[in-house]
Coordinates of C-alpha atoms in Angstrom, one line a residue:
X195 CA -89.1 27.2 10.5
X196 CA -90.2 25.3 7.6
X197 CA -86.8 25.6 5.9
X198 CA -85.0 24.5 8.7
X199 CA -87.2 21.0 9.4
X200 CA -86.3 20.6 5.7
X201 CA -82.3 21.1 6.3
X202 CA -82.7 18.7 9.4
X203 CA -84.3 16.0 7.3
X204 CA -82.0 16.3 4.6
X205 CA -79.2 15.9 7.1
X206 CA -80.3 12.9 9.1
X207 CA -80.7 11.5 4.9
X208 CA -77.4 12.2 4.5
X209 CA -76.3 10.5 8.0
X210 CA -78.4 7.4 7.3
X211 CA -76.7 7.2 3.8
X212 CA -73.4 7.3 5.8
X213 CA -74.0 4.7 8.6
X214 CA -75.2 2.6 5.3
X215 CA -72.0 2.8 3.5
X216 CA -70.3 2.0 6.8
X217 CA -71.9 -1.1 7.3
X218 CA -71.2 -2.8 3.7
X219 CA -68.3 -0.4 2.8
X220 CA -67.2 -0.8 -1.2
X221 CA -63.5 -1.0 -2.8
X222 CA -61.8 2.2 -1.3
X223 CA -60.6 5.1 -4.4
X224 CA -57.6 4.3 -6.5
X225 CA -55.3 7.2 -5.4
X226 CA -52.1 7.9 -7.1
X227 CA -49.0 8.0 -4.2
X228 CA -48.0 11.0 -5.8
X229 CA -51.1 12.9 -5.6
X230 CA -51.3 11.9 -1.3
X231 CA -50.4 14.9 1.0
X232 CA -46.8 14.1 2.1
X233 CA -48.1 13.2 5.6
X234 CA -50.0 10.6 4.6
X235 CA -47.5 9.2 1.9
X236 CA -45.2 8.9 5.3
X237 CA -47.8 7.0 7.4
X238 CA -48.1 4.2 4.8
X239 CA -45.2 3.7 4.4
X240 CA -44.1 3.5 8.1
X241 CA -47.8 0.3 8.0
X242 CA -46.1 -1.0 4.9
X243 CA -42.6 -1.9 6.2
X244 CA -44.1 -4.0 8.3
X245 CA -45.9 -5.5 6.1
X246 CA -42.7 -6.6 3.8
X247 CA -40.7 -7.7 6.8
X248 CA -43.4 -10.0 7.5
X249 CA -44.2 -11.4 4.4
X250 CA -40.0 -12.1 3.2
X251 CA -39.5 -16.0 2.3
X252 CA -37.3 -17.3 4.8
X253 CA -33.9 -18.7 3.8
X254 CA -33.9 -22.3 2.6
X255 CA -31.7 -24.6 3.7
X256 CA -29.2 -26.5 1.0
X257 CA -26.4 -28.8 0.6
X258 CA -23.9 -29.3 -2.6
X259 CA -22.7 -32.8 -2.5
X260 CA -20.0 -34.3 -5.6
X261 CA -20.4 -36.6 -7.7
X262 CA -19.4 -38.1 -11.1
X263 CA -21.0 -36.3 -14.1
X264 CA -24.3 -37.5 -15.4
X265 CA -23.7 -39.7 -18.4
X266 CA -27.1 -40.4 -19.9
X267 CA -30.5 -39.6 -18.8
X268 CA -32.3 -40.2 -15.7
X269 CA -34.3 -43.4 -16.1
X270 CA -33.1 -46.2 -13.5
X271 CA -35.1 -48.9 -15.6
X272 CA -32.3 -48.3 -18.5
X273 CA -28.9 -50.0 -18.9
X274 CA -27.7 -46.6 -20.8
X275 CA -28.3 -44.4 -18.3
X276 CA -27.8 -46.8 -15.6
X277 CA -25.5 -44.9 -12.8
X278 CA -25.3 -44.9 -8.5
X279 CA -26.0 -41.5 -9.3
X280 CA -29.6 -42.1 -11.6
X281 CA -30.1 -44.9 -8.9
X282 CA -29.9 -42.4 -5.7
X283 CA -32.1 -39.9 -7.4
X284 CA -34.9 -42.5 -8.3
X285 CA -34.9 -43.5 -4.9
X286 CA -35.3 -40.0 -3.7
X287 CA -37.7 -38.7 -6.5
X288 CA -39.6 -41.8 -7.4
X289 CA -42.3 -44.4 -5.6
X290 CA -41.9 -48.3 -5.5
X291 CA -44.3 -51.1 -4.6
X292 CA -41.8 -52.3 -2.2
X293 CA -39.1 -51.0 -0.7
X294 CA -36.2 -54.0 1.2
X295 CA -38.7 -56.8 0.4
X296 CA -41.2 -54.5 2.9
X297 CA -44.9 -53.2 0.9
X298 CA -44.1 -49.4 1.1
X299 CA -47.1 -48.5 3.1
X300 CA -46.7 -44.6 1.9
X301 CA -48.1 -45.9 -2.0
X302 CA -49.8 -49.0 -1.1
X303 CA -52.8 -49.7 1.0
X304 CA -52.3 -53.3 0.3
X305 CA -50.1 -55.7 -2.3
X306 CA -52.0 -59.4 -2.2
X307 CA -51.3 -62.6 -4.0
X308 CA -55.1 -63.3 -5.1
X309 CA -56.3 -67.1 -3.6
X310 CA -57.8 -67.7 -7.1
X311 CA -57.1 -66.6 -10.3
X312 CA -57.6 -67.7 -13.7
X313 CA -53.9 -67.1 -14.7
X314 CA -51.0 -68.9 -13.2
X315 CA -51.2 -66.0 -10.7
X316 CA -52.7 -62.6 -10.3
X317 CA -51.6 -60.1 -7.9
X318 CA -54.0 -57.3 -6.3
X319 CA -52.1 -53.6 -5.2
X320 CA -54.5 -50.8 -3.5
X321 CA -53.0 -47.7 -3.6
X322 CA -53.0 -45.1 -1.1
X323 CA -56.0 -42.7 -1.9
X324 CA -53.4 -39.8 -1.3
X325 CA -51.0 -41.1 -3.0
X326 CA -49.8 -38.4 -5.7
X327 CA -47.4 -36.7 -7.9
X328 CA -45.9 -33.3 -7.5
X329 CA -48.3 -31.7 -10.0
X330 CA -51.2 -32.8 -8.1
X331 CA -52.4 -35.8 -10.3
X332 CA -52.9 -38.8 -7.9
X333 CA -51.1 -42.1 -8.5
X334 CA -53.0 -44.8 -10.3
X335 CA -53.4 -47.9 -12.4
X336 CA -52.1 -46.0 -15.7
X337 CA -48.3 -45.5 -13.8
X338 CA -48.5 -49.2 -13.3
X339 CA -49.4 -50.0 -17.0
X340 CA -47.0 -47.6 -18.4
X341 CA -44.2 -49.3 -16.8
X342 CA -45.0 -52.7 -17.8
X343 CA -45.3 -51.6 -21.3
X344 CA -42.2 -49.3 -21.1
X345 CA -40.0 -52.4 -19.9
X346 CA -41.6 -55.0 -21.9
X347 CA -41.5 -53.3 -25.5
X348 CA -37.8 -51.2 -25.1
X349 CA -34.3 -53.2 -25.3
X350 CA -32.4 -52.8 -23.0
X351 CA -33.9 -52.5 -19.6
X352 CA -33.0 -53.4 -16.3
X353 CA -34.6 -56.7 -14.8
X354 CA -37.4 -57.2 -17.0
X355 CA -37.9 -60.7 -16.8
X356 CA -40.7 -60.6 -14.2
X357 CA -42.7 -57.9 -16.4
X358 CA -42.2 -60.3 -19.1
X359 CA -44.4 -62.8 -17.9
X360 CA -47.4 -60.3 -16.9
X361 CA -49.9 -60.8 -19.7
X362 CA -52.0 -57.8 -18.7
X363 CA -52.8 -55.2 -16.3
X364 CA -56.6 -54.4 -15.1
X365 CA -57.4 -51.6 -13.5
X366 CA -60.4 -50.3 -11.4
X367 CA -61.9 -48.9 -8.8
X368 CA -62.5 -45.2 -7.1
X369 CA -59.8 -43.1 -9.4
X370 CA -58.1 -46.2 -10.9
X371 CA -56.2 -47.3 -7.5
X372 CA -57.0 -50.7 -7.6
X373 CA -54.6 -52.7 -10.1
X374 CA -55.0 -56.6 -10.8
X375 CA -51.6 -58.2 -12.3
X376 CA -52.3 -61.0 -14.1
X377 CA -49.4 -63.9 -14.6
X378 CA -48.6 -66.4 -17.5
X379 CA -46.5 -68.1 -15.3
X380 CA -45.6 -67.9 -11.4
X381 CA -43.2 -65.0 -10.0
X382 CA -42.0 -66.0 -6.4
X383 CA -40.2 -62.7 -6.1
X384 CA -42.8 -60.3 -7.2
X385 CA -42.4 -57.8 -4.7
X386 CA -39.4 -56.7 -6.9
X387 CA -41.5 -55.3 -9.5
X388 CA -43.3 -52.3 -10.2
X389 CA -40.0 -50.2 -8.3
X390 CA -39.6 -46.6 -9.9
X391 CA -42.9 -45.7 -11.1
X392 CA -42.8 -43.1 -13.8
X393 CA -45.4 -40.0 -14.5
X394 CA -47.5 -42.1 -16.9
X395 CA -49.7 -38.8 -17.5
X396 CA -47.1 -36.8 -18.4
X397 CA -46.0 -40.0 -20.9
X398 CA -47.3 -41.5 -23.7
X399 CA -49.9 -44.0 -22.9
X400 CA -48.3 -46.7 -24.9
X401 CA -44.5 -46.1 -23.5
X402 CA -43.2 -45.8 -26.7
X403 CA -41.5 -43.0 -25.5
X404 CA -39.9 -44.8 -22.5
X405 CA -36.3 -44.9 -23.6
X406 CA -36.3 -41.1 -24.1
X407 CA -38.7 -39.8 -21.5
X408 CA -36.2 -38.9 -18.6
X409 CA -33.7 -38.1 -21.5
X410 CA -33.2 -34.4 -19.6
X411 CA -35.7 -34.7 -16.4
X412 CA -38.0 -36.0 -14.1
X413 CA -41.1 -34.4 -14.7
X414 CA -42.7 -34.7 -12.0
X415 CA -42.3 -36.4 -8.4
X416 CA -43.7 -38.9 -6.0
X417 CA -40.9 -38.8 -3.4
X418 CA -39.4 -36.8 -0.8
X419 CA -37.4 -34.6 -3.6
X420 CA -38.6 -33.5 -7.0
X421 CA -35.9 -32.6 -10.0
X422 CA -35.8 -29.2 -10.7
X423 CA -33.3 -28.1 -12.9
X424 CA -30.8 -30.5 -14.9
X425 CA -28.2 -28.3 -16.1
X426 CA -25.6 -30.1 -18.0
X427 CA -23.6 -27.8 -18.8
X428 CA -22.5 -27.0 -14.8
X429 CA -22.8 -30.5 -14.9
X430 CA -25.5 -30.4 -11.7
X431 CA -28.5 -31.6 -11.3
X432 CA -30.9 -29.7 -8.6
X433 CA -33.3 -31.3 -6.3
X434 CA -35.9 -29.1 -4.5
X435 CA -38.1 -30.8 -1.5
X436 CA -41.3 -32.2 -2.4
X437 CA -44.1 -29.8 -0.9
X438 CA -46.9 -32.7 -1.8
X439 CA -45.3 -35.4 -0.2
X440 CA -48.0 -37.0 1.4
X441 CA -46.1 -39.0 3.7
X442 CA -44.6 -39.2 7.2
X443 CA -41.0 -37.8 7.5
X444 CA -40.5 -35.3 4.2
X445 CA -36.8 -33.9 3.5
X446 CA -35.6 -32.2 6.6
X447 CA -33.3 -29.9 3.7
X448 CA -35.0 -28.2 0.9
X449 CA -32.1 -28.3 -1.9
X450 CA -30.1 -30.4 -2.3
X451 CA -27.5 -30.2 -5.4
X452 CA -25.0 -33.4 -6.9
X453 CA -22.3 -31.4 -8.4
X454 CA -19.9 -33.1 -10.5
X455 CA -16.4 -32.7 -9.6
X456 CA -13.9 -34.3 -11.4
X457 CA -10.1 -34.2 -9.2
X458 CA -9.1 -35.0 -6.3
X459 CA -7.8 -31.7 -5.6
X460 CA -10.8 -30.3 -6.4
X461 CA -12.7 -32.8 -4.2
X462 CA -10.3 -31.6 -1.3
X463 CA -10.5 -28.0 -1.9
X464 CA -14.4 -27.6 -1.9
X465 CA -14.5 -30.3 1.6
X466 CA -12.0 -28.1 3.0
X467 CA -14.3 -24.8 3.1
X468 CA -17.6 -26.4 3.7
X469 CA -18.8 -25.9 0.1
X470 CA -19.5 -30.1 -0.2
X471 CA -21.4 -31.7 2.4
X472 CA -20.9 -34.7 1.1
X473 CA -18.8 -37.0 -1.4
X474 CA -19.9 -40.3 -3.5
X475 CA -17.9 -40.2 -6.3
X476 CA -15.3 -42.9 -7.8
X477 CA -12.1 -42.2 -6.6
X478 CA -9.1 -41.1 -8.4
X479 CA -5.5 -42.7 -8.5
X480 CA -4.7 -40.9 -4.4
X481 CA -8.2 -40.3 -3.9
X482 CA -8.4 -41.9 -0.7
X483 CA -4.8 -41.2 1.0
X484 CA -5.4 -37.4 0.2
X485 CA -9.2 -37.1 1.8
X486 CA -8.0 -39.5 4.9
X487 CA -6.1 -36.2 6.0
X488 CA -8.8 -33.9 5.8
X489 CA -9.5 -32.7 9.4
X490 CA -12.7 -33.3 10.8
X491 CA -13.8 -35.1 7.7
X492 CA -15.0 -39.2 7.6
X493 CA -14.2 -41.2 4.1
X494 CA -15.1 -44.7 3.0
X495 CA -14.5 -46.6 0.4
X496 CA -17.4 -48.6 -0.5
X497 CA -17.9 -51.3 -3.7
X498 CA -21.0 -51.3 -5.6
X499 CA -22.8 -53.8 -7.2
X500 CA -21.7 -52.7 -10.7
X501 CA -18.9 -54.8 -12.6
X502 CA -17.1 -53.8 -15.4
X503 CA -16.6 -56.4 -17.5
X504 CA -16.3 -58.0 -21.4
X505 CA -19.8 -59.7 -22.9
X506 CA -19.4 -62.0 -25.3
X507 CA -21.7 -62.7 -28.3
X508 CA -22.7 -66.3 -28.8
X509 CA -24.8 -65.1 -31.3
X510 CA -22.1 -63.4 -34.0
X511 CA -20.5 -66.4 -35.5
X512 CA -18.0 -66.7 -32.1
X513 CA -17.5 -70.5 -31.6
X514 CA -17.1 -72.0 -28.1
X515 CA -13.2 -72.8 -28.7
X516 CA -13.1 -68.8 -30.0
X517 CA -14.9 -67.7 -27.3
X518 CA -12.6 -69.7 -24.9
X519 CA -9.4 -68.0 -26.4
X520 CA -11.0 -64.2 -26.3
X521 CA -11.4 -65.2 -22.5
X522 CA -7.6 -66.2 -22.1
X523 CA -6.4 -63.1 -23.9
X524 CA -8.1 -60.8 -21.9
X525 CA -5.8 -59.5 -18.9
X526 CA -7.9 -58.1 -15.7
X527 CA -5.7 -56.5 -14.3
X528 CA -4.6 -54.2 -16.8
X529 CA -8.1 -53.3 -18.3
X530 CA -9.1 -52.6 -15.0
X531 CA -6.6 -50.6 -14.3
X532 CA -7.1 -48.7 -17.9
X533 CA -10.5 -48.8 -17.5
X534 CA -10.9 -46.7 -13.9
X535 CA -7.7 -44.6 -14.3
X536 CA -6.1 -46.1 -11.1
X537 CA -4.0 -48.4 -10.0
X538 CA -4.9 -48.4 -6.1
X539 CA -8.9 -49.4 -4.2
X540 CA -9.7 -51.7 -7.0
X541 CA -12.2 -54.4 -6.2
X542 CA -10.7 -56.9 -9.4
X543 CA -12.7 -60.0 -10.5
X544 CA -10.7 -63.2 -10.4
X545 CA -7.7 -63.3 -12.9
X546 CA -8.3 -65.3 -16.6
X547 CA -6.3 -68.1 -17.0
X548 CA -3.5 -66.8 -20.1
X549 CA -3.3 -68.4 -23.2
X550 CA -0.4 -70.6 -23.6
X551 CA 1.2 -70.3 -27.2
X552 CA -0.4 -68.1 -29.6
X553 CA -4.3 -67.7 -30.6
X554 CA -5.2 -70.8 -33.4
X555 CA -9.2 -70.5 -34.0
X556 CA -9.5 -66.6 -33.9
X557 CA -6.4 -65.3 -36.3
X558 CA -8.4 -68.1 -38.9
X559 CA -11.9 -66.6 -38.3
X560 CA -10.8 -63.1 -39.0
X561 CA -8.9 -64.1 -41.9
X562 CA -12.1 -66.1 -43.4
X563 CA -14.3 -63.3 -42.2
X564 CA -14.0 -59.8 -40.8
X565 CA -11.9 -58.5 -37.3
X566 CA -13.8 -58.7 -34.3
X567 CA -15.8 -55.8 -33.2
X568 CA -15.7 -54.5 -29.8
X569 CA -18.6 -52.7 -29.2
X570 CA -18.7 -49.8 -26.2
X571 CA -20.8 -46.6 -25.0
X572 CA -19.2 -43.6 -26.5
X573 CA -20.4 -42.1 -23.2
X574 CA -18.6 -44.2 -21.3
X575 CA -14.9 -43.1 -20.6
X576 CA -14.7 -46.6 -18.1
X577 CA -15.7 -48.8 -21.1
X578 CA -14.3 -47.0 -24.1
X579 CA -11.2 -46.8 -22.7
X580 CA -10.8 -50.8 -21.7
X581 CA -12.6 -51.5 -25.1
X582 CA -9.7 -50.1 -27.1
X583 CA -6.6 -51.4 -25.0
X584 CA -8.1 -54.9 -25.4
X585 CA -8.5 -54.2 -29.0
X586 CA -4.9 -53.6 -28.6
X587 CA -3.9 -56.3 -26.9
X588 CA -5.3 -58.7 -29.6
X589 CA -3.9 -56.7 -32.1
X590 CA -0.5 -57.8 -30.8
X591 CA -1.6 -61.4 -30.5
X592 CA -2.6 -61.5 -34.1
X593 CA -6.3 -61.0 -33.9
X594 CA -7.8 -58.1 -36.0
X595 CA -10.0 -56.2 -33.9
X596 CA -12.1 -52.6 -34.3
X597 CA -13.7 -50.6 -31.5
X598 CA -17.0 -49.6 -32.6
X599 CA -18.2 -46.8 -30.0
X600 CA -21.8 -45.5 -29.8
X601 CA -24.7 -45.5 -27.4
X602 CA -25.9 -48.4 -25.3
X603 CA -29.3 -48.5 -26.7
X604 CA -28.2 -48.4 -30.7
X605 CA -25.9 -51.5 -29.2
X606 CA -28.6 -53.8 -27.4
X607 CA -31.2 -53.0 -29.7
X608 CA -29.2 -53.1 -33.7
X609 CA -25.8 -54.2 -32.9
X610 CA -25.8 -57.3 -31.2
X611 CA -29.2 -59.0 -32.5
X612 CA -27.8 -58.1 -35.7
X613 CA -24.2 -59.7 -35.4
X614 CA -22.5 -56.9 -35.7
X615 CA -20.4 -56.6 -32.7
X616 CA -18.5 -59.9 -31.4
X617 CA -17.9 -58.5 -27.7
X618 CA -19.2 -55.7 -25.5
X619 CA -17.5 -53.5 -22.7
X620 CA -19.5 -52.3 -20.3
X621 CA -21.2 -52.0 -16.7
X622 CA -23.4 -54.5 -15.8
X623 CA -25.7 -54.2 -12.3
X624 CA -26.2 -56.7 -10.1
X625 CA -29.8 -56.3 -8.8
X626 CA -29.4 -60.0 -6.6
X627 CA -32.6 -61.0 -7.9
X628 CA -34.4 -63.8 -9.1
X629 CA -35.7 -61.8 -11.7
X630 CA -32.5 -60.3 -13.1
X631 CA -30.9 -64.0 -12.8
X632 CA -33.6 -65.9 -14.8
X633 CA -33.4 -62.8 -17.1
X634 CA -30.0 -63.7 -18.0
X635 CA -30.7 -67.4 -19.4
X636 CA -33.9 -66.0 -20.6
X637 CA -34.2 -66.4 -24.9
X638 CA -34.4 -62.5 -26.1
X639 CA -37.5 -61.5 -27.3
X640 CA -37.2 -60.4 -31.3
X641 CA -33.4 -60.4 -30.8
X642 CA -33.2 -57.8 -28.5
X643 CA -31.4 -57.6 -25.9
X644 CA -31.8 -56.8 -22.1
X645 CA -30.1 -58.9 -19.1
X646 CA -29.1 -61.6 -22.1
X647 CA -26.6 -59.3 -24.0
X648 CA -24.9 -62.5 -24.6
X649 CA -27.8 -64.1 -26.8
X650 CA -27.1 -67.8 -26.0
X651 CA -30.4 -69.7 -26.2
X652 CA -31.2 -73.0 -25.6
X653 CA -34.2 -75.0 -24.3
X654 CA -32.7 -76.1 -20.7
X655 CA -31.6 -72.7 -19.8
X656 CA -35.1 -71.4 -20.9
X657 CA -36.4 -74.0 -17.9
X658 CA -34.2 -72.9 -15.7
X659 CA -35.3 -69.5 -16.0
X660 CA -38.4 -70.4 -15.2
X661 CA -37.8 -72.5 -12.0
X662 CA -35.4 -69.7 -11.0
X663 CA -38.7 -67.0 -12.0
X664 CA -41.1 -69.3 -9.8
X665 CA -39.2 -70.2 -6.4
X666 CA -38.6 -74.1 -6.8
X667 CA -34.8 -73.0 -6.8
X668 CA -33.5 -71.0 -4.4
X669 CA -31.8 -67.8 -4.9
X670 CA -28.0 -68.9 -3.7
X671 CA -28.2 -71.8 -6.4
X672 CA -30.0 -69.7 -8.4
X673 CA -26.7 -67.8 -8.2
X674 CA -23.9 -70.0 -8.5
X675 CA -26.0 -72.1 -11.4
X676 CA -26.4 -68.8 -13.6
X677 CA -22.5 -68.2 -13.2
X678 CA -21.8 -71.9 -13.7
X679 CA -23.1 -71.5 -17.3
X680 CA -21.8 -68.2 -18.1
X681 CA -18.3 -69.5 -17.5
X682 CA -19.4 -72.8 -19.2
X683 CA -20.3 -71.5 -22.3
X684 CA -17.9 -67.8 -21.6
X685 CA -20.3 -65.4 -22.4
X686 CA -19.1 -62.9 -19.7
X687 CA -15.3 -62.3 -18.5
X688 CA -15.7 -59.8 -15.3
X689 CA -12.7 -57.3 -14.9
X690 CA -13.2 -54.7 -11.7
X691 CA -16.3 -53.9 -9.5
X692 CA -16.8 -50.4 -9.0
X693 CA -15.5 -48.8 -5.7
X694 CA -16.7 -45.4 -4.4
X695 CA -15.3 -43.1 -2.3
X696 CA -18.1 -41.3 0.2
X697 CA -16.7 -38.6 2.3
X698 CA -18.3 -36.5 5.5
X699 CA -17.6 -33.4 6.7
X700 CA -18.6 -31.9 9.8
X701 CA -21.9 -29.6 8.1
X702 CA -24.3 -32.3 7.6
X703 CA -25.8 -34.8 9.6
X704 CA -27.0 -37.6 8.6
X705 CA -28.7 -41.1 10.0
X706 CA -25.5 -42.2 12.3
X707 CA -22.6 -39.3 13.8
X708 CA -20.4 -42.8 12.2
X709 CA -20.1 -42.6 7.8
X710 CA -18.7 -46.5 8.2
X711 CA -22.5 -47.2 9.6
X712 CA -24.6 -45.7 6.8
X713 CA -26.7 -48.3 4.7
X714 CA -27.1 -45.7 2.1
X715 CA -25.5 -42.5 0.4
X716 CA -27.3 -40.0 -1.5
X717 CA -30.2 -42.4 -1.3
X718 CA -30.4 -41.3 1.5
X719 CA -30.6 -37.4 1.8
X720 CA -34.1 -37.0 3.3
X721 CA -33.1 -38.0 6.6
X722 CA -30.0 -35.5 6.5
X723 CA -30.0 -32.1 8.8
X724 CA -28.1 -29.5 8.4
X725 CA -25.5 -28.8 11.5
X726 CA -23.5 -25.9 12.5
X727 CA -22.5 -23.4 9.5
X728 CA -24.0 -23.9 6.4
X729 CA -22.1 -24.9 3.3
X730 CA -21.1 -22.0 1.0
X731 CA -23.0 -21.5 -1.9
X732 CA -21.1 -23.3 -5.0
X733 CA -21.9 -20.1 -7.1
X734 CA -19.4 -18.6 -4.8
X735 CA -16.6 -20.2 -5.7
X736 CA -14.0 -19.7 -8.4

């Protein structure tokens, strides 16, 4: 009897143990699927197959769209890497104060012209406590003070006159999102500054690195798309939707890849089987006439605000009367012609009056002195090419003349301020603002040179910049009083504006069924859906 009370007690023990183990079980055995009776190898894998069905990444959508190739890198606030192409992928990738004159309420909780201010004027941005890039790090003060520094202290930069008269950035408050700009002199147009903010933390806190920073990519995002992958060599670049968008209406598509094609059969082919969405590219010599018969596909032509066109160095030893000759020998139509490979959809600036007789001041100056130098980006097929047919066409009008061909940046920044090249062939962008205009009349800084690639400086057209800088002058005399004196004193000869072809086909939808009523291209790719069969994948194709 005895022995079995002790059996009974030992078993209830045992039971008790049990229900304990039940009730806060621990990490079940490690069990080798090899060593598991068959039966029970069979059962988990019928529970796992679920399991993987379940847990598969769905397909993401994707569009290919061509383009041109990329030429430089990817930083819009550059004249050497200056492109529609950088320009649409800043717009997509990167924040601005202000977007059309409106205070992009997405970054900024508020952009206010302080009432008082010890400087000429001060203005007060609140950023959006969400506001952040793609790696997580919010958006402060620091991204505003890099770009002031980058544009201020690197030649060659894209309407930089308003940074120019900042004389310092504060910043403060909760996480550095409060940023006081302080003035040396008043900025009517301010809202056009601080566009395109860069990753300051992924930078160097001085911007001595700004010229070379976006050299291969965007590091890291603040817009609707991020960069993923630049790969040169395939000449695409790759944008993947930005997950940490914090704002209303992310990408509807969640890769989008610019492609550069290069013909116009090419072009055709890939619109033909669905493998381009979309097209902005500048046309070819039958671009247009051949896409026009694409069925079910929309084209327009479109012209930019880039002009190709001839600088002229007031600074190189180039008198007025030599400068006024260059200008006479220089035929538009041809260079434009030479320049974009075409003879058809050109957008030509007004024809120079010709020279009558031969050249008298210039054949003298290169006989006393050196030939001219025409200076143009090696990168630039556009510019090379017109640089060395008008090297030829003064050639045959008796005026020595050399091509020197390198990069933008080795020009604006040695070249010119040195006197080294007499004239420069290149793009030049047409922002429309006050900024860029007073920049242009604006003395360069230690010879360097940014929308003033001309050099000319004298103390009225230093006034005017500032006028033009502070509002007393309005932008359409603004305008046509720039222009005056560049014509004046011939410091820039325009040849051909830059026309794009944008084409549609019928896989993509974008903000109206109508391509004529689009405001933007690629700019614009957030807002486009996907419709009806998806384009083929462009690793599928020969």
């Amino acid at each position: 009897m005895q022995g079995r009370l002790t059996a009974l007690l030992a078993t209830c023990g045992a039971l008790i143990l049990l229900a304990g183990c039940a009730a806060n079980p621990g990490p079940p055995p490690l069990v080798d699927p090899a060593e598991a009776p068959e039966h029970e190898q069979h059962e988990d894998a019928e529970q796992d197959q679920p399991r993987q069905r379940n847990t598969k990444a769905p397909e993401r959508s994707q569009v290919t769209v061509g383009t041109d190739g990329l030429r430089g890198g990817l930083n819009p606030h550059l004249q050497s890497d200056e492109s529609a192409m950088v320009r649409s992928i800043a717009n997509l990738v990167l924040p601005s104060a202000f977007l059309d004159g409106e205070r992009n309420d997405e970054l900024l909780k508020a952009a206010t012209r302080l009432p008082s201010s010890r400087y000429a004027m001060t203005v007060r941005y609140v950023i959006a406590p969400e506001a952040q890039w793609s790696d997580g790090t919010p958006i402060t003060g620091a991204d505003f003070v890099y770009l002031w520094r980058g544009m201020t202290q690197t030649a060659g930069t894209i309407d930089s006159a308003g940074y120019d008269a900042v004389v310092g950035v504060r910043v403060t408050g909760a996480g550095g999102k409060v940023v006081d700009v302080d003035f040396a002199q008043p900025v009517r147009t301010w809202q056009t500054l601080f566009s395109h903010l860069l990753p300051s933390h992924l930078m160097n806190p001085d911007a001595t690195d700004f010229r070379a920073a976006l050299r291969d990519t965007i590091p890291a995002s603040a817009g609707r798309y991020m960069v993923r992958e630049v790969d040169r060599g395939r000449g695409t670049v790759t944008l993947h939707r930005n997950d940490r968008f914090w704002g209303a209406s992310p990408a509807n598509i969640d890769i989008v890849t610019l492609q550069a094609v290069r013909t116009t059969t090419q072009v055709a082919d890939q619109l033909r089987v669905g493998q381009l969405g979309f097209v902005d590219k500048a046309p070819e010599e039958t671009s247009s006439r051949v896409l026009a018969l694409l069925p079910a596909t929309q084209t327009r032509l479109v012209t930019s605000p880039r002009t190709l066109g001839v600088h002229i160095s007031a600074t190189s030893g180039l008198t007025h009367a030599m400068r006024e000759e260059l200008r006479m020998l220089i035929d538009v139509p041809l260079l434009a012609a030479i320049g974009t490979g075409r003879s058809t959809d050109l957008a030509l600036a007004p024809e120079t009056p010709h020279l009558a007789g031969e050249p008298v001041e210039l054949p003298q100056y290169v006989a006393a002195h050196r030939p001219l130098r025409i200076g143009a980006d090696a990168s630039d097929p556009a510019a090379a090419a017109a640089a060395r047919s008008l090297a030829d066409i003064l050639q045959q009008r008796g005026v020595r003349a050399n091509v020197v061909t390198t990069d933008t940046d080795a020009l604006l920044s040695r070249s010119l301020p040195e006197g080294n090249i007499d004239l420069l062939v290149g793009w030049r962008f047409d922002a429309g603002t006050a900024t860029q205009l007073a920049g242009r009349l604006t003395c360069p800084a230690d010879g360097a040179r940014d929308e003033n690639i001309a050099g000319l400086c004298t103390q009225e057209n230093q006034a005017l910049a500032g006028r033009i800088l502070a509002g007393t002058i309005g932008i359409g005399e603004a305008r046509q009083r720039v222009a005056d004196i560049e014509s004046r004193e011939v410091l820039w000869v325009p040849i051909v504006r830059e026309t794009r072809i944008l084409a549609l086909g019928t896989a993509l939808q974008g903000p109206s069924p109508d391509l004529q009523r689009w405001n933007e291209g690629i700019s614009g790719a957030a807002s486009w859906r996907l419709v009806g069969p998806h384009p083929a994948d462009p690793d599928d194709a020969e």
